[in-house]
PDB file of C-alpha atoms in Angstrom:
ATOM      1  CA  GLY A 131       2.129  -8.329  20.775  1.00  0.00           C
ATOM      2  CA  VAL A 132       2.301  -4.674  21.705  1.00  0.00           C
ATOM      3  CA  GLN A 133       1.431  -5.436  25.335  1.00  0.00           C
ATOM      4  CA  GLY A 134       4.467  -7.713  25.558  1.00  0.00           C
ATOM      5  CA  ILE A 135       6.690  -4.991  24.102  1.00  0.00           C
ATOM      6  CA  MET A 136       5.373  -2.465  26.600  1.00  0.00           C
ATOM      7  CA  ASP A 137       5.849  -4.894  29.489  1.00  0.00           C
ATOM      8  CA  ALA A 138       9.471  -5.424  28.399  1.00  0.00           C
ATOM      9  CA  TYR A 139       9.974  -1.646  28.110  1.00  0.00           C
ATOM     10  CA  ARG A 140       8.591  -1.059  31.602  1.00  0.00           C
ATOM     11  CA  GLY A 141      10.666  -3.974  32.895  1.00  0.00           C
ATOM     12  CA  VAL A 142      13.832  -2.108  31.946  1.00  0.00           C
ATOM     13  CA  PHE A 143      13.079   0.401  34.668  1.00  0.00           C
ATOM     14  CA  ARG A 144      12.960  -2.365  37.295  1.00  0.00           C
ATOM     15  CA  THR A 145      16.649  -3.013  36.584  1.00  0.00           C
ATOM     16  CA  PRO A 146      19.738  -0.831  37.079  1.00  0.00           C
ATOM     17  CA  LEU A 147      19.515   0.098  33.358  1.00  0.00           C
ATOM     18  CA  THR A 148      18.373   3.680  32.765  1.00  0.00           C
ATOM     19  CA  MET A 149      17.550   5.717  29.683  1.00  0.00           C
ATOM     20  CA  SER A 150      20.329   8.076  28.736  1.00  0.00           C
ATOM     21  CA  TYR A 151      20.946  10.942  26.396  1.00  0.00           C
ATOM     22  CA  PRO A 152      21.891  11.927  23.785  1.00  0.00           C
ATOM     23  CA  THR A 153      19.561   9.779  21.671  1.00  0.00           C
ATOM     24  CA  LYS A 154      21.566   8.188  18.865  1.00  0.00           C
ATOM     25  CA  PHE A 155      20.340   5.357  16.662  1.00  0.00           C
ATOM     26  CA  THR A 156      23.199   5.043  14.182  1.00  0.00           C
ATOM     27  CA  GLU A 157      24.974   2.126  15.867  1.00  0.00           C
ATOM     28  CA  VAL A 158      21.833   0.052  16.395  1.00  0.00           C
ATOM     29  CA  ILE A 159      20.716   0.703  12.793  1.00  0.00           C
ATOM     30  CA  SER A 160      24.112  -0.417  11.460  1.00  0.00           C
ATOM     31  CA  THR A 161      24.085  -3.505  13.694  1.00  0.00           C
ATOM     32  CA  ALA A 162      20.535  -4.398  12.614  1.00  0.00           C
ATOM     33  CA  ALA A 163      21.464  -3.962   8.929  1.00  0.00           C
ATOM     34  CA  SER A 164      24.470  -6.240   9.404  1.00  0.00           C
ATOM     35  CA  TYR A 165      22.266  -8.771  11.196  1.00  0.00           C
ATOM     36  CA  ALA A 166      19.694  -8.582   8.372  1.00  0.00           C
ATOM     37  CA  ARG A 167      22.443  -9.272   5.793  1.00  0.00           C
ATOM     38  CA  HIS A 168      23.698 -12.203   7.869  1.00  0.00           C
ATOM     39  CA  GLU A 169      20.213 -13.707   8.219  1.00  0.00           C
ATOM     40  CA  LYS A 170      19.610 -13.200   4.476  1.00  0.00           C
ATOM     41  CA  GLU A 171      22.796 -15.144   3.654  1.00  0.00           C
ATOM     42  CA  VAL A 172      21.842 -17.979   6.031  1.00  0.00           C
ATOM     43  CA  ALA A 173      18.339 -18.118   4.536  1.00  0.00           C
ATOM     44  CA  ASN A 174      19.700 -18.018   0.957  1.00  0.00           C
ATOM     45  CA  ASP A 175      21.961 -20.999   1.735  1.00  0.00           C
ATOM     46  CA  GLU A 176      18.808 -22.900   2.722  1.00  0.00           C
ATOM     47  CA  GLY A 177      16.826 -21.706  -0.311  1.00  0.00           C
ATOM     48  CA  LYS A 178      14.685 -19.391   1.824  1.00  0.00           C
ATOM     49  CA  LEU A 179      14.083 -15.664   2.212  1.00  0.00           C
ATOM     50  CA  SER A 180      14.629 -13.529   5.306  1.00  0.00           C
ATOM     51  CA  TYR A 181      13.476 -10.063   6.339  1.00  0.00           C
ATOM     52  CA  THR A 182      14.285  -8.289   9.619  1.00  0.00           C
ATOM     53  CA  ILE A 183      12.291  -5.691  11.557  1.00  0.00           C
ATOM     54  CA  LEU A 184      14.088  -3.474  14.078  1.00  0.00           C
ATOM     55  CA  LEU A 185      11.865  -1.951  16.767  1.00  0.00           C
ATOM     56  CA  ILE A 186      13.291   1.033  18.661  1.00  0.00           C
ATOM     57  CA  LEU A 187      11.495   2.464  21.689  1.00  0.00           C
ATOM     58  CA  THR A 188      12.699   5.975  22.516  1.00  0.00           C
ATOM     59  CA  ALA A 189      11.973   8.677  25.054  1.00  0.00           C
ATOM     60  CA  GLY A 190      13.925  11.378  23.211  1.00  0.00           C
ATOM     61  CA  ASN A 191      14.563  13.022  19.847  1.00  0.00           C
ATOM     62  CA  ILE A 192      17.434  11.935  17.636  1.00  0.00           C
ATOM     63  CA  GLU A 193      20.502  14.097  18.222  1.00  0.00           C
ATOM     64  CA  ASP A 194      22.343  13.330  14.968  1.00  0.00           C
ATOM     65  CA  VAL A 195      19.684  13.709  12.252  1.00  0.00           C
ATOM     66  CA  LYS A 196      22.015  13.793   9.216  1.00  0.00           C
ATOM     67  CA  GLU A 197      24.034  10.816  10.387  1.00  0.00           C
ATOM     68  CA  THR A 198      20.878   8.827  11.210  1.00  0.00           C
ATOM     69  CA  LYS A 199      19.368   9.616   7.813  1.00  0.00           C
ATOM     70  CA  GLN A 200      22.560   8.422   6.085  1.00  0.00           C
ATOM     71  CA  HIS A 201      22.581   5.186   8.105  1.00  0.00           C
ATOM     72  CA  LEU A 202      18.937   4.589   7.123  1.00  0.00           C
ATOM     73  CA  ILE A 203      19.786   5.189   3.449  1.00  0.00           C
ATOM     74  CA  ASP A 204      22.715   2.770   3.725  1.00  0.00           C
ATOM     75  CA  ALA A 205      20.532   0.183   5.480  1.00  0.00           C
ATOM     76  CA  SER A 206      17.817   0.469   2.830  1.00  0.00           C
ATOM     77  CA  LYS A 207      19.746  -1.935   0.590  1.00  0.00           C
ATOM     78  CA  ASP A 208      19.313  -4.647   3.227  1.00  0.00           C
ATOM     79  CA  PRO A 209      16.196  -6.726   4.043  1.00  0.00           C
ATOM     80  CA  LEU A 210      15.290  -4.443   6.948  1.00  0.00           C
ATOM     81  CA  SER A 211      12.505  -2.209   8.227  1.00  0.00           C
ATOM     82  CA  VAL A 212      12.976   0.144  11.179  1.00  0.00           C
ATOM     83  CA  VAL A 213      10.022   1.010  13.408  1.00  0.00           C
ATOM     84  CA  ILE A 214      10.600   3.742  15.978  1.00  0.00           C
ATOM     85  CA  VAL A 215       8.057   4.371  18.731  1.00  0.00           C
ATOM     86  CA  GLY A 216       8.310   7.630  20.656  1.00  0.00           C
ATOM     87  CA  ILE A 217       7.186   7.099  24.241  1.00  0.00           C
ATOM     88  CA  GLY A 218       6.332   9.832  26.711  1.00  0.00           C
ATOM     89  CA  ASP A 219       5.500  13.510  26.534  1.00  0.00           C
ATOM     90  CA  THR A 220       8.631  14.606  24.674  1.00  0.00           C
ATOM     91  CA  ASP A 221       8.165  16.891  21.669  1.00  0.00           C
ATOM     92  CA  PHE A 222       9.073  14.438  18.906  1.00  0.00           C
ATOM     93  CA  SER A 223       8.929  17.022  16.113  1.00  0.00           C
ATOM     94  CA  GLY A 224      12.625  16.334  15.452  1.00  0.00           C
ATOM     95  CA  MET A 225      11.625  12.836  14.334  1.00  0.00           C
ATOM     96  CA  GLU A 226       9.304  13.986  11.527  1.00  0.00           C
ATOM     97  CA  PHE A 227      12.004  13.379   8.912  1.00  0.00           C
ATOM     98  CA  LEU A 228      11.713   9.640   9.592  1.00  0.00           C
ATOM     99  CA  ASP A 229       8.294   9.519   7.926  1.00  0.00           C
ATOM    100  CA  ALA A 230       9.086  12.105   5.248  1.00  0.00           C
ATOM    101  CA  PHE A 231      10.721   9.762   2.711  1.00  0.00           C
ATOM    102  CA  ASP A 232      10.331  11.067  -0.845  1.00  0.00           C
ATOM    103  CA  PRO A 233      11.529   8.645  -3.549  1.00  0.00           C
ATOM    104  CA  ALA A 234      11.897  11.557  -5.986  1.00  0.00           C
ATOM    105  CA  THR A 235      14.530  13.274  -3.825  1.00  0.00           C
ATOM    106  CA  ASP A 236      15.753  10.724  -1.289  1.00  0.00           C
ATOM    107  CA  ASN A 237      18.200   7.912  -2.002  1.00  0.00           C
ATOM    108  CA  GLY A 238      17.449   4.323  -1.077  1.00  0.00           C
ATOM    109  CA  ARG A 239      14.000   3.020  -0.215  1.00  0.00           C
ATOM    110  CA  ASP A 240      11.572   3.829   2.570  1.00  0.00           C
ATOM    111  CA  ILE A 241      12.400   1.511   5.481  1.00  0.00           C
ATOM    112  CA  THR A 242      11.322   3.665   8.415  1.00  0.00           C
ATOM    113  CA  LYS A 243       8.113   4.210  10.350  1.00  0.00           C
ATOM    114  CA  PHE A 244       7.856   6.621  13.289  1.00  0.00           C
ATOM    115  CA  VAL A 245       4.873   6.467  15.651  1.00  0.00           C
ATOM    116  CA  ARG A 246       4.091   8.530  18.738  1.00  0.00           C
ATOM    117  CA  PHE A 247       2.821   6.135  21.399  1.00  0.00           C
ATOM    118  CA  ASN A 248       0.608   8.777  23.050  1.00  0.00           C
ATOM    119  CA  ASP A 249      -1.305   9.369  19.787  1.00  0.00           C
ATOM    120  CA  TYR A 250      -3.111   6.033  20.169  1.00  0.00           C
ATOM    121  CA  LYS A 251      -5.893   5.179  22.566  1.00  0.00           C
ATOM    122  CA  SER A 252      -5.750   1.406  22.120  1.00  0.00           C
ATOM    123  CA  TYR A 253      -3.116  -1.225  21.536  1.00  0.00           C
ATOM    124  CA  ASN A 254      -5.009  -2.341  18.414  1.00  0.00           C
ATOM    125  CA  ALA A 255      -4.722   1.129  16.867  1.00  0.00           C
ATOM    126  CA  LEU A 256      -1.066   1.347  17.894  1.00  0.00           C
ATOM    127  CA  THR A 257      -0.337  -2.082  16.430  1.00  0.00           C
ATOM    128  CA  GLU A 258      -1.973  -1.108  13.141  1.00  0.00           C
ATOM    129  CA  ALA A 259       0.031   2.138  12.970  1.00  0.00           C
ATOM    130  CA  VAL A 260       3.316   0.416  13.835  1.00  0.00           C
ATOM    131  CA  LEU A 261       2.908  -2.335  11.252  1.00  0.00           C
ATOM    132  CA  ASP A 262       1.053  -0.602   8.420  1.00  0.00           C
ATOM    133  CA  GLU A 263       4.122   0.127   6.223  1.00  0.00           C
ATOM    134  CA  ILE A 264       5.927  -3.188   6.764  1.00  0.00           C
ATOM    135  CA  PRO A 265       4.169  -5.173   3.987  1.00  0.00           C
ATOM    136  CA  ASP A 266       4.965  -2.530   1.343  1.00  0.00           C
ATOM    137  CA  GLN A 267       8.554  -2.198   2.562  1.00  0.00           C
ATOM    138  CA  LEU A 268       9.059  -5.959   2.387  1.00  0.00           C
ATOM    139  CA  VAL A 269       7.481  -6.278  -1.058  1.00  0.00           C
ATOM    140  CA  ASN A 270       9.457  -3.283  -2.373  1.00  0.00           C
ATOM    141  CA  PHE A 271      12.723  -4.795  -1.148  1.00  0.00           C
ATOM    142  CA  TYR A 272      12.156  -8.077  -2.972  1.00  0.00           C
ATOM    143  CA  TYR A 273      10.675  -6.362  -6.042  1.00  0.00           C
ATOM    144  CA  GLU A 274      13.853  -4.251  -6.395  1.00  0.00           C
ATOM    145  CA  LYS A 275      15.868  -7.481  -6.226  1.00  0.00           C
ATOM    146  CA  GLY A 276      13.753  -9.042  -8.970  1.00  0.00           C
ATOM    147  CA  ILE A 277      12.154 -11.531  -6.618  1.00  0.00           C
ATOM    148  CA  LEU A 278       8.483 -11.405  -7.458  1.00  0.00           C
ATOM    149  CA  PRO A 279       5.605 -13.159  -5.761  1.00  0.00           C
ATOM    150  CA  GLY A 280       4.387 -16.149  -7.630  1.00  0.00           C
ATOM    151  CA  GLN A 281       2.314 -19.197  -7.197  1.00  0.00           C
ATOM    152  CA  ASP A 282       4.394 -22.092  -5.956  1.00  0.00           C
ATOM    153  CA  GLU A 283       2.516 -25.333  -6.399  1.00  0.00           C
ATOM    154  CA  GLY A 284       4.341 -26.927  -3.467  1.00  0.00           C
ATOM    155  CA  PHE A 285       3.745 -24.069  -1.013  1.00  0.00           C
ATOM    156  CA  SER A 286       1.724 -24.512   2.136  1.00  0.00           C
ATOM    157  CA  VAL A 287       1.029 -22.041   4.949  1.00  0.00           C
ATOM    158  CA  ASP A 288       2.359 -24.712   7.297  1.00  0.00           C
ATOM    159  CA  MET A 289       5.802 -24.142   5.735  1.00  0.00           C
ATOM    160  CA  VAL A 290       5.978 -20.554   7.033  1.00  0.00           C
ATOM    161  CA  GLU A 291       8.353 -20.371   9.971  1.00  0.00           C
ATOM    162  CA  VAL A 292       8.458 -17.361  12.290  1.00  0.00           C
ATOM    163  CA  GLN A 293      11.500 -17.504  14.507  1.00  0.00           C
ATOM    164  CA  GLU A 294      11.280 -16.390  18.113  1.00  0.00           C
ATOM    165  CA  PRO A 295      12.863 -12.940  18.632  1.00  0.00           C
ATOM    166  CA  ASP A 296      14.882 -13.997  21.678  1.00  0.00           C
ATOM    167  CA  ASP A 297      16.835 -16.859  20.142  1.00  0.00           C
ATOM    168  CA  ASP A 298      20.101 -16.233  22.017  1.00  0.00           C
ATOM    169  CA  GLU A 299      22.021 -18.875  20.069  1.00  0.00           C
ATOM    170  CA  ARG A 300      21.224 -17.165  16.755  1.00  0.00           C
ATOM    171  CA  THR A 301      22.014 -13.708  18.120  1.00  0.00           C
ATOM    172  CA  PHE A 302      25.229 -14.781  19.819  1.00  0.00           C
ATOM    173  CA  THR A 303      26.320 -16.619  16.648  1.00  0.00           C
ATOM    174  CA  PHE A 304      25.875 -13.369  14.736  1.00  0.00           C
ATOM    175  CA  LEU A 305      27.454 -11.105  17.360  1.00  0.00           C
ATOM    176  CA  GLY A 306      30.376 -13.482  17.919  1.00  0.00           C
TER     177      GLY A 306
END
């Protein structure tokens, strides 16, 4: 859960890895979109569906707003949602565009959620805020593809498989 994510985030600072600037998300968004396409193809070959969620923890504002917005628009055709959590006391006003998607004027679909960590007093409230747009984003993706929910007589909840996020073999297979 969120506690595990925060423990991993704090664990980064117990290693030689440090946060750096400028803050750019374009490469990780493109990589996640490519990964989402790859996982979709693998799932399709098995007669299944796949949807990917990218979680970005940041301590700074995005430096390349136009480029990031274009990468998000490009990624919106893939089975992907991007959740960005701003951590720390930074003024994240430069991130407002991430939650300002307007289908009347913006291309693509809404795949992004930005949350300020310090705005939440409990992990439960933070979890709810982080995940609240994911169901609609997932449904909208499949709806646009003409894949509608239906009642499958042979379906059982026991058939739902959630893969572990740290499956190195899967990641290394994708990354080469």
